């Protein structure tokens, strides 16, 4: 019988302080997430310095809680996986410093994890039978990527946004509609009351590449609202929300299906915070089934930032012997698939 591998994951790249214990890369023993949303809400977005300070207050208690909930001892851990980028550098440094200190204290290896690769691995936790090769559509507040994964350690970026990430566009459009932060879930709720009656642009949808652009869509919504205001016309905010969401959905579905077809891949794995969105989940599921593609998406708690996905990604690095030294530094703009875990 092979020995179980237990990884402690730590995540502090943005405004969630999170720690989790994952067994054999797929079984979540604990998944503790302390969100700072309430703290940042009044500023209309994440304030980096405030995020870092709160991670400092919370990290120790969150890791202790993850260990207690998993009912394990520190010595049972095989390795500590920690997000070292991309993200807010001050926020990343809190989790990374904590992980380094713990790694040194308990003499267990440290594994630096790329946050975006972590999002992809949420699907492996949710779908125990899922294996590469696959195409992953990563849609979060900071990223919109189509990634071809040939195996667990190979990530090829097929396309990415040229400007705003889809989640960023959701948040900005929500702000101009007066919905507050974080905008994605609020805009989704409002869209349920409207119809996609307005024609907003679907940038790059017919271009022969797998890249995205959402800044033109965001500007088109702002221009529409300004024009309506200047001419004293009533605005149906729910229709604006539904029309915006339909435009996002059309583009990401078209590009994701094209990515699968171009690479002869029959599995599409959706992930990232925006993958919480029911409308997008349903549209991608039906576009996939119409094209003979198997569609995968994690449960919502694994879509937004969490440390279980970081531990899962770390597990596969551990199997390859890809551990990091204590000189590992935070890299705010770390690229997916980057191998330079040490600088
Ligand atoms: O992955 P995530 O938790 O953090 C990053 O790595 O960026 O994603 C956060 C993003 C935010 O832009 C948020 O508005 C968006 O995910 N989001 C949603 C929904 N829930 C979260 N966007 C659309 N609909 C949702 N239901
Ligand atoms: Zn994220």
PDB file of C-alpha atoms in Angstrom, residues 28-267:
ATOM      1  CA  UNK A  28      -9.931  17.923   1.290  1.00  0.00           C
ATOM      2  CA  UNK A  29      -9.553  17.350   5.047  1.00  0.00           C
ATOM      3  CA  UNK A  30     -10.067  21.023   5.901  1.00  0.00           C
ATOM      4  CA  UNK A  31     -10.511  24.246   3.922  1.00  0.00           C
ATOM      5  CA  UNK A  32     -10.510  27.385   6.097  1.00  0.00           C
ATOM      6  CA  UNK A  33     -11.139  30.720   4.341  1.00  0.00           C
ATOM      7  CA  UNK A  34     -11.255  34.055   6.139  1.00  0.00           C
ATOM      8  CA  UNK A  35     -12.510  36.681   3.702  1.00  0.00           C
ATOM      9  CA  UNK A  36     -11.760  40.400   4.188  1.00  0.00           C
ATOM     10  CA  UNK A  37     -14.615  41.474   1.886  1.00  0.00           C
ATOM     11  CA  UNK A  38     -16.422  43.322   4.691  1.00  0.00           C
ATOM     12  CA  UNK A  39     -13.274  45.334   5.454  1.00  0.00           C
ATOM     13  CA  UNK A  40     -12.643  46.416   1.840  1.00  0.00           C
ATOM     14  CA  UNK A  41     -16.286  46.932   0.855  1.00  0.00           C
ATOM     15  CA  UNK A  42     -16.403  50.531   2.060  1.00  0.00           C
ATOM     16  CA  UNK A  43     -13.440  51.435  -0.203  1.00  0.00           C
ATOM     17  CA  UNK A  44     -15.072  49.917  -3.303  1.00  0.00           C
ATOM     18  CA  UNK A  45     -12.174  47.488  -3.842  1.00  0.00           C
ATOM     19  CA  UNK A  46      -9.210  45.797  -2.176  1.00  0.00           C
ATOM     20  CA  UNK A  47      -6.762  48.196  -0.462  1.00  0.00           C
ATOM     21  CA  UNK A  48      -3.383  46.376  -0.634  1.00  0.00           C
ATOM     22  CA  UNK A  49      -1.890  47.724   2.601  1.00  0.00           C
ATOM     23  CA  UNK A  50      -5.033  46.900   4.586  1.00  0.00           C
ATOM     24  CA  UNK A  51      -5.103  43.422   3.046  1.00  0.00           C
ATOM     25  CA  UNK A  52      -1.478  42.752   4.121  1.00  0.00           C
ATOM     26  CA  UNK A  53      -2.102  43.933   7.680  1.00  0.00           C
ATOM     27  CA  UNK A  54      -5.166  41.744   8.068  1.00  0.00           C
ATOM     28  CA  UNK A  55      -3.324  38.706   6.726  1.00  0.00           C
ATOM     29  CA  UNK A  56      -0.751  39.305   9.489  1.00  0.00           C
ATOM     30  CA  UNK A  57      -3.500  39.358  12.153  1.00  0.00           C
ATOM     31  CA  UNK A  58      -5.222  36.264  10.800  1.00  0.00           C
ATOM     32  CA  UNK A  59      -2.678  33.858   9.305  1.00  0.00           C
ATOM     33  CA  UNK A  60      -1.691  32.065  12.472  1.00  0.00           C
ATOM     34  CA  UNK A  61      -5.258  31.405  13.631  1.00  0.00           C
ATOM     35  CA  UNK A  62      -6.363  30.294  10.161  1.00  0.00           C
ATOM     36  CA  UNK A  63      -3.528  27.738   9.853  1.00  0.00           C
ATOM     37  CA  UNK A  64      -4.217  26.434  13.394  1.00  0.00           C
ATOM     38  CA  UNK A  65      -7.905  26.080  12.546  1.00  0.00           C
ATOM     39  CA  UNK A  66      -7.121  24.138   9.346  1.00  0.00           C
ATOM     40  CA  UNK A  67      -4.887  21.742  11.317  1.00  0.00           C
ATOM     41  CA  UNK A  68      -7.524  21.301  14.044  1.00  0.00           C
ATOM     42  CA  UNK A  69     -10.377  20.703  11.608  1.00  0.00           C
ATOM     43  CA  UNK A  70      -8.314  18.111   9.735  1.00  0.00           C
ATOM     44  CA  UNK A  71      -7.574  16.457  13.075  1.00  0.00           C
ATOM     45  CA  UNK A  72      -3.894  15.959  12.279  1.00  0.00           C
ATOM     46  CA  UNK A  73      -0.578  16.833  13.934  1.00  0.00           C
ATOM     47  CA  UNK A  74       1.983  19.159  12.368  1.00  0.00           C
ATOM     48  CA  UNK A  75       4.345  16.238  12.028  1.00  0.00           C
ATOM     49  CA  UNK A  76       1.862  14.384   9.786  1.00  0.00           C
ATOM     50  CA  UNK A  77       2.337  17.015   7.061  1.00  0.00           C
ATOM     51  CA  UNK A  78       4.581  15.997   4.152  1.00  0.00           C
ATOM     52  CA  UNK A  79       5.054  19.490   2.664  1.00  0.00           C
ATOM     53  CA  UNK A  80       3.808  23.077   2.822  1.00  0.00           C
ATOM     54  CA  UNK A  81       2.475  24.549  -0.436  1.00  0.00           C
ATOM     55  CA  UNK A  82       2.167  28.321  -0.555  1.00  0.00           C
ATOM     56  CA  UNK A  83       1.094  30.854  -3.182  1.00  0.00           C
ATOM     57  CA  UNK A  84       4.100  32.989  -4.195  1.00  0.00           C
ATOM     58  CA  UNK A  85       2.447  34.816  -7.121  1.00  0.00           C
ATOM     59  CA  UNK A  86       0.741  36.379  -8.915  1.00  0.00           C
ATOM     60  CA  UNK A  87      -1.004  38.751  -6.524  1.00  0.00           C
ATOM     61  CA  UNK A  88      -0.466  41.728  -4.235  1.00  0.00           C
ATOM     62  CA  UNK A  89       3.156  41.558  -3.198  1.00  0.00           C
ATOM     63  CA  UNK A  90       2.643  42.615   0.457  1.00  0.00           C
ATOM     64  CA  UNK A  91      -0.231  40.140   0.831  1.00  0.00           C
ATOM     65  CA  UNK A  92       1.772  37.319  -0.783  1.00  0.00           C
ATOM     66  CA  UNK A  93       4.734  37.982   1.515  1.00  0.00           C
ATOM     67  CA  UNK A  94       2.654  37.323   4.636  1.00  0.00           C
ATOM     68  CA  UNK A  95       1.649  33.789   3.609  1.00  0.00           C
ATOM     69  CA  UNK A  96       5.061  33.087   2.121  1.00  0.00           C
ATOM     70  CA  UNK A  97       6.979  34.238   5.227  1.00  0.00           C
ATOM     71  CA  UNK A  98       4.683  32.201   7.462  1.00  0.00           C
ATOM     72  CA  UNK A  99       5.099  29.112   5.271  1.00  0.00           C
ATOM     73  CA  UNK A 100       8.889  29.505   5.190  1.00  0.00           C
ATOM     74  CA  UNK A 101       9.085  29.828   8.975  1.00  0.00           C
ATOM     75  CA  UNK A 102       6.874  26.774   9.466  1.00  0.00           C
ATOM     76  CA  UNK A 103       8.842  24.774   6.896  1.00  0.00           C
ATOM     77  CA  UNK A 104      12.071  25.588   8.757  1.00  0.00           C
ATOM     78  CA  UNK A 105      10.572  24.898  12.184  1.00  0.00           C
ATOM     79  CA  UNK A 106       9.062  21.491  11.398  1.00  0.00           C
ATOM     80  CA  UNK A 107      11.700  20.549   8.805  1.00  0.00           C
ATOM     81  CA  UNK A 108       9.270  19.832   5.961  1.00  0.00           C
ATOM     82  CA  UNK A 109       9.744  20.939   2.360  1.00  0.00           C
ATOM     83  CA  UNK A 110       8.322  24.211   1.021  1.00  0.00           C
ATOM     84  CA  UNK A 111       6.562  24.247  -2.363  1.00  0.00           C
ATOM     85  CA  UNK A 112       5.931  27.554  -4.164  1.00  0.00           C
ATOM     86  CA  UNK A 113       2.613  27.507  -6.048  1.00  0.00           C
ATOM     87  CA  UNK A 114       1.376  29.733  -8.851  1.00  0.00           C
ATOM     88  CA  UNK A 115      -2.081  31.039  -7.878  1.00  0.00           C
ATOM     89  CA  UNK A 116      -3.553  30.631 -11.385  1.00  0.00           C
ATOM     90  CA  UNK A 117      -2.320  27.034 -11.626  1.00  0.00           C
ATOM     91  CA  UNK A 118      -3.968  26.581  -8.219  1.00  0.00           C
ATOM     92  CA  UNK A 119      -7.337  27.680  -9.633  1.00  0.00           C
ATOM     93  CA  UNK A 120      -7.038  24.995 -12.331  1.00  0.00           C
ATOM     94  CA  UNK A 121      -6.441  22.280  -9.712  1.00  0.00           C
ATOM     95  CA  UNK A 122      -9.768  23.071  -7.990  1.00  0.00           C
ATOM     96  CA  UNK A 123     -11.311  20.939 -10.745  1.00  0.00           C
ATOM     97  CA  UNK A 124      -9.145  17.936  -9.812  1.00  0.00           C
ATOM     98  CA  UNK A 125     -10.392  18.146  -6.221  1.00  0.00           C
ATOM     99  CA  UNK A 126     -14.014  18.330  -7.314  1.00  0.00           C
ATOM    100  CA  UNK A 127     -13.848  15.691 -10.064  1.00  0.00           C
ATOM    101  CA  UNK A 128     -11.840  12.780  -8.710  1.00  0.00           C
ATOM    102  CA  UNK A 129     -11.721  11.024 -12.100  1.00  0.00           C
ATOM    103  CA  UNK A 130     -10.583  14.081 -14.090  1.00  0.00           C
ATOM    104  CA  UNK A 131      -7.111  13.892 -15.630  1.00  0.00           C
ATOM    105  CA  UNK A 132      -5.180  15.868 -18.251  1.00  0.00           C
ATOM    106  CA  UNK A 133      -5.011  16.470 -21.177  1.00  0.00           C
ATOM    107  CA  UNK A 134      -7.610  19.201 -20.923  1.00  0.00           C
ATOM    108  CA  UNK A 135      -8.282  22.856 -21.676  1.00  0.00           C
ATOM    109  CA  UNK A 136      -8.832  25.091 -18.673  1.00  0.00           C
ATOM    110  CA  UNK A 137     -10.700  28.382 -18.857  1.00  0.00           C
ATOM    111  CA  UNK A 138      -9.462  30.430 -15.901  1.00  0.00           C
ATOM    112  CA  UNK A 139     -11.647  33.478 -15.258  1.00  0.00           C
ATOM    113  CA  UNK A 140     -10.955  35.499 -12.126  1.00  0.00           C
ATOM    114  CA  UNK A 141     -10.698  39.089 -10.943  1.00  0.00           C
ATOM    115  CA  UNK A 142      -7.175  39.421 -12.309  1.00  0.00           C
ATOM    116  CA  UNK A 143      -6.977  36.828 -15.092  1.00  0.00           C
ATOM    117  CA  UNK A 144      -8.752  35.457 -18.139  1.00  0.00           C
ATOM    118  CA  UNK A 145      -6.719  32.613 -19.623  1.00  0.00           C
ATOM    119  CA  UNK A 146      -7.216  29.619 -21.857  1.00  0.00           C
ATOM    120  CA  UNK A 147      -4.646  27.030 -20.868  1.00  0.00           C
ATOM    121  CA  UNK A 148      -3.782  23.701 -22.466  1.00  0.00           C
ATOM    122  CA  UNK A 149      -2.653  21.217 -19.838  1.00  0.00           C
ATOM    123  CA  UNK A 150      -0.939  18.231 -21.359  1.00  0.00           C
ATOM    124  CA  UNK A 151      -0.080  16.743 -17.975  1.00  0.00           C
ATOM    125  CA  UNK A 152      -0.103  17.922 -14.351  1.00  0.00           C
ATOM    126  CA  UNK A 153       3.042  20.013 -14.750  1.00  0.00           C
ATOM    127  CA  UNK A 154       2.721  21.440 -18.235  1.00  0.00           C
ATOM    128  CA  UNK A 155       0.739  24.608 -18.890  1.00  0.00           C
ATOM    129  CA  UNK A 156       0.546  26.198 -22.318  1.00  0.00           C
ATOM    130  CA  UNK A 157      -1.234  29.540 -22.553  1.00  0.00           C
ATOM    131  CA  UNK A 158      -3.390  29.444 -25.687  1.00  0.00           C
ATOM    132  CA  UNK A 159      -4.985  32.847 -25.148  1.00  0.00           C
ATOM    133  CA  UNK A 160      -5.380  35.575 -22.558  1.00  0.00           C
ATOM    134  CA  UNK A 161      -7.016  38.948 -22.126  1.00  0.00           C
ATOM    135  CA  UNK A 162      -5.303  41.868 -23.837  1.00  0.00           C
ATOM    136  CA  UNK A 163      -6.646  44.334 -21.269  1.00  0.00           C
ATOM    137  CA  UNK A 164      -9.183  43.876 -18.430  1.00  0.00           C
ATOM    138  CA  UNK A 165      -9.879  40.451 -16.948  1.00  0.00           C
ATOM    139  CA  UNK A 166     -13.525  39.368 -17.169  1.00  0.00           C
ATOM    140  CA  UNK A 167     -13.936  39.598 -13.365  1.00  0.00           C
ATOM    141  CA  UNK A 168     -12.468  43.099 -13.404  1.00  0.00           C
ATOM    142  CA  UNK A 169     -15.022  44.082 -16.088  1.00  0.00           C
ATOM    143  CA  UNK A 170     -17.823  42.617 -13.928  1.00  0.00           C
ATOM    144  CA  UNK A 171     -16.585  44.628 -10.927  1.00  0.00           C
ATOM    145  CA  UNK A 172     -16.209  47.884 -12.891  1.00  0.00           C
ATOM    146  CA  UNK A 173     -19.594  47.621 -14.612  1.00  0.00           C
ATOM    147  CA  UNK A 174     -21.193  46.790 -11.254  1.00  0.00           C
ATOM    148  CA  UNK A 175     -19.579  49.913  -9.791  1.00  0.00           C
ATOM    149  CA  UNK A 176     -20.982  52.220 -12.509  1.00  0.00           C
ATOM    150  CA  UNK A 177     -24.380  50.609 -11.967  1.00  0.00           C
ATOM    151  CA  UNK A 178     -24.029  51.532  -8.283  1.00  0.00           C
ATOM    152  CA  UNK A 179     -24.049  47.921  -7.078  1.00  0.00           C
ATOM    153  CA  UNK A 180     -20.976  48.040  -4.817  1.00  0.00           C
ATOM    154  CA  UNK A 181     -18.093  45.632  -4.261  1.00  0.00           C
ATOM    155  CA  UNK A 182     -17.522  42.825  -5.102  1.00  0.00           C
ATOM    156  CA  UNK A 183     -19.562  43.451  -8.205  1.00  0.00           C
ATOM    157  CA  UNK A 184     -19.657  40.035  -9.879  1.00  0.00           C
ATOM    158  CA  UNK A 185     -22.247  38.324  -7.653  1.00  0.00           C
ATOM    159  CA  UNK A 186     -24.345  41.523  -7.370  1.00  0.00           C
ATOM    160  CA  UNK A 187     -24.414  42.023 -11.134  1.00  0.00           C
ATOM    161  CA  UNK A 188     -25.369  38.382 -11.660  1.00  0.00           C
ATOM    162  CA  UNK A 189     -28.315  38.763  -9.254  1.00  0.00           C
ATOM    163  CA  UNK A 190     -29.564  41.938 -10.930  1.00  0.00           C
ATOM    164  CA  UNK A 191     -29.279  40.355 -14.406  1.00  0.00           C
ATOM    165  CA  UNK A 192     -31.874  37.751 -13.365  1.00  0.00           C
ATOM    166  CA  UNK A 193     -34.496  40.529 -13.376  1.00  0.00           C
ATOM    167  CA  UNK A 194     -33.626  41.754 -16.888  1.00  0.00           C
ATOM    168  CA  UNK A 195     -33.338  40.609 -20.501  1.00  0.00           C
ATOM    169  CA  UNK A 196     -30.323  40.821 -22.796  1.00  0.00           C
ATOM    170  CA  UNK A 197     -32.084  43.407 -24.954  1.00  0.00           C
ATOM    171  CA  UNK A 198     -29.104  45.730 -25.470  1.00  0.00           C
ATOM    172  CA  UNK A 199     -26.430  45.078 -28.070  1.00  0.00           C
ATOM    173  CA  UNK A 200     -22.968  45.395 -26.524  1.00  0.00           C
ATOM    174  CA  UNK A 201     -19.747  44.478 -28.396  1.00  0.00           C
ATOM    175  CA  UNK A 202     -18.295  40.961 -28.340  1.00  0.00           C
ATOM    176  CA  UNK A 203     -14.679  41.961 -28.909  1.00  0.00           C
ATOM    177  CA  UNK A 204     -12.385  39.583 -30.817  1.00  0.00           C
ATOM    178  CA  UNK A 205     -15.116  36.921 -31.095  1.00  0.00           C
ATOM    179  CA  UNK A 206     -14.544  36.461 -34.832  1.00  0.00           C
ATOM    180  CA  UNK A 207     -10.764  36.868 -34.747  1.00  0.00           C
ATOM    181  CA  UNK A 208      -8.664  33.854 -35.528  1.00  0.00           C
ATOM    182  CA  UNK A 209      -6.983  33.673 -32.117  1.00  0.00           C
ATOM    183  CA  UNK A 210      -7.865  32.648 -28.561  1.00  0.00           C
ATOM    184  CA  UNK A 211      -7.305  36.019 -26.895  1.00  0.00           C
ATOM    185  CA  UNK A 212      -9.915  38.156 -25.149  1.00  0.00           C
ATOM    186  CA  UNK A 213     -10.599  41.859 -24.624  1.00  0.00           C
ATOM    187  CA  UNK A 214     -13.144  43.168 -22.127  1.00  0.00           C
ATOM    188  CA  UNK A 215     -12.231  46.824 -21.804  1.00  0.00           C
ATOM    189  CA  UNK A 216     -14.249  47.816 -24.924  1.00  0.00           C
ATOM    190  CA  UNK A 217     -17.311  46.067 -23.507  1.00  0.00           C
ATOM    191  CA  UNK A 218     -16.904  47.904 -20.195  1.00  0.00           C
ATOM    192  CA  UNK A 219     -16.532  51.253 -22.054  1.00  0.00           C
ATOM    193  CA  UNK A 220     -19.590  50.499 -24.210  1.00  0.00           C
ATOM    194  CA  UNK A 221     -21.681  50.022 -21.041  1.00  0.00           C
ATOM    195  CA  UNK A 222     -20.322  53.265 -19.517  1.00  0.00           C
ATOM    196  CA  UNK A 223     -20.980  55.184 -22.784  1.00  0.00           C
ATOM    197  CA  UNK A 224     -24.524  53.811 -22.925  1.00  0.00           C
ATOM    198  CA  UNK A 225     -25.216  54.898 -19.325  1.00  0.00           C
ATOM    199  CA  UNK A 226     -23.739  58.367 -19.964  1.00  0.00           C
ATOM    200  CA  UNK A 227     -25.811  58.835 -23.126  1.00  0.00           C
ATOM    201  CA  UNK A 228     -29.020  57.795 -21.364  1.00  0.00           C
ATOM    202  CA  UNK A 229     -28.276  60.128 -18.435  1.00  0.00           C
ATOM    203  CA  UNK A 230     -27.470  63.092 -20.687  1.00  0.00           C
ATOM    204  CA  UNK A 231     -30.703  62.668 -22.623  1.00  0.00           C
ATOM    205  CA  UNK A 232     -32.715  62.148 -19.413  1.00  0.00           C
ATOM    206  CA  UNK A 233     -33.886  58.702 -20.418  1.00  0.00           C
ATOM    207  CA  UNK A 234     -34.760  55.958 -17.933  1.00  0.00           C
ATOM    208  CA  UNK A 235     -32.163  53.239 -17.530  1.00  0.00           C
ATOM    209  CA  UNK A 236     -33.213  49.656 -17.010  1.00  0.00           C
ATOM    210  CA  UNK A 237     -30.211  48.522 -14.961  1.00  0.00           C
ATOM    211  CA  UNK A 238     -31.292  44.892 -14.987  1.00  0.00           C
ATOM    212  CA  UNK A 239     -31.312  44.874 -18.809  1.00  0.00           C
ATOM    213  CA  UNK A 240     -27.842  46.470 -18.829  1.00  0.00           C
ATOM    214  CA  UNK A 241     -26.577  43.768 -16.452  1.00  0.00           C
ATOM    215  CA  UNK A 242     -28.180  40.946 -18.460  1.00  0.00           C
ATOM    216  CA  UNK A 243     -26.871  42.329 -21.775  1.00  0.00           C
ATOM    217  CA  UNK A 244     -23.346  42.759 -20.399  1.00  0.00           C
ATOM    218  CA  UNK A 245     -23.381  39.223 -19.017  1.00  0.00           C
ATOM    219  CA  UNK A 246     -24.653  37.784 -22.300  1.00  0.00           C
ATOM    220  CA  UNK A 247     -21.786  39.477 -24.170  1.00  0.00           C
ATOM    221  CA  UNK A 248     -19.185  38.043 -21.740  1.00  0.00           C
ATOM    222  CA  UNK A 249     -20.766  34.614 -21.972  1.00  0.00           C
ATOM    223  CA  UNK A 250     -20.867  34.570 -25.799  1.00  0.00           C
ATOM    224  CA  UNK A 251     -17.184  35.455 -26.051  1.00  0.00           C
ATOM    225  CA  UNK A 252     -15.821  33.061 -23.446  1.00  0.00           C
ATOM    226  CA  UNK A 253     -17.957  30.161 -24.726  1.00  0.00           C
ATOM    227  CA  UNK A 254     -16.911  30.735 -28.363  1.00  0.00           C
ATOM    228  CA  UNK A 255     -13.211  30.968 -27.483  1.00  0.00           C
ATOM    229  CA  UNK A 256     -13.237  28.006 -25.084  1.00  0.00           C
ATOM    230  CA  UNK A 257     -14.929  25.722 -27.608  1.00  0.00           C
ATOM    231  CA  UNK A 258     -12.554  26.927 -30.349  1.00  0.00           C
ATOM    232  CA  UNK A 259      -9.588  26.140 -28.051  1.00  0.00           C
ATOM    233  CA  UNK A 260     -10.821  22.579 -27.496  1.00  0.00           C
ATOM    234  CA  UNK A 261     -11.429  22.001 -31.209  1.00  0.00           C
ATOM    235  CA  UNK A 262      -8.096  23.498 -32.315  1.00  0.00           C
ATOM    236  CA  UNK A 263      -6.232  21.184 -29.948  1.00  0.00           C
ATOM    237  CA  UNK A 264      -8.375  18.067 -30.368  1.00  0.00           C
ATOM    238  CA  UNK A 265      -9.183  18.129 -26.636  1.00  0.00           C
ATOM    239  CA  UNK A 266     -12.549  16.876 -25.355  1.00  0.00           C
ATOM    240  CA  UNK A 267     -12.419  18.152 -21.752  1.00  0.00           C
TER     241      UNK A 267
END
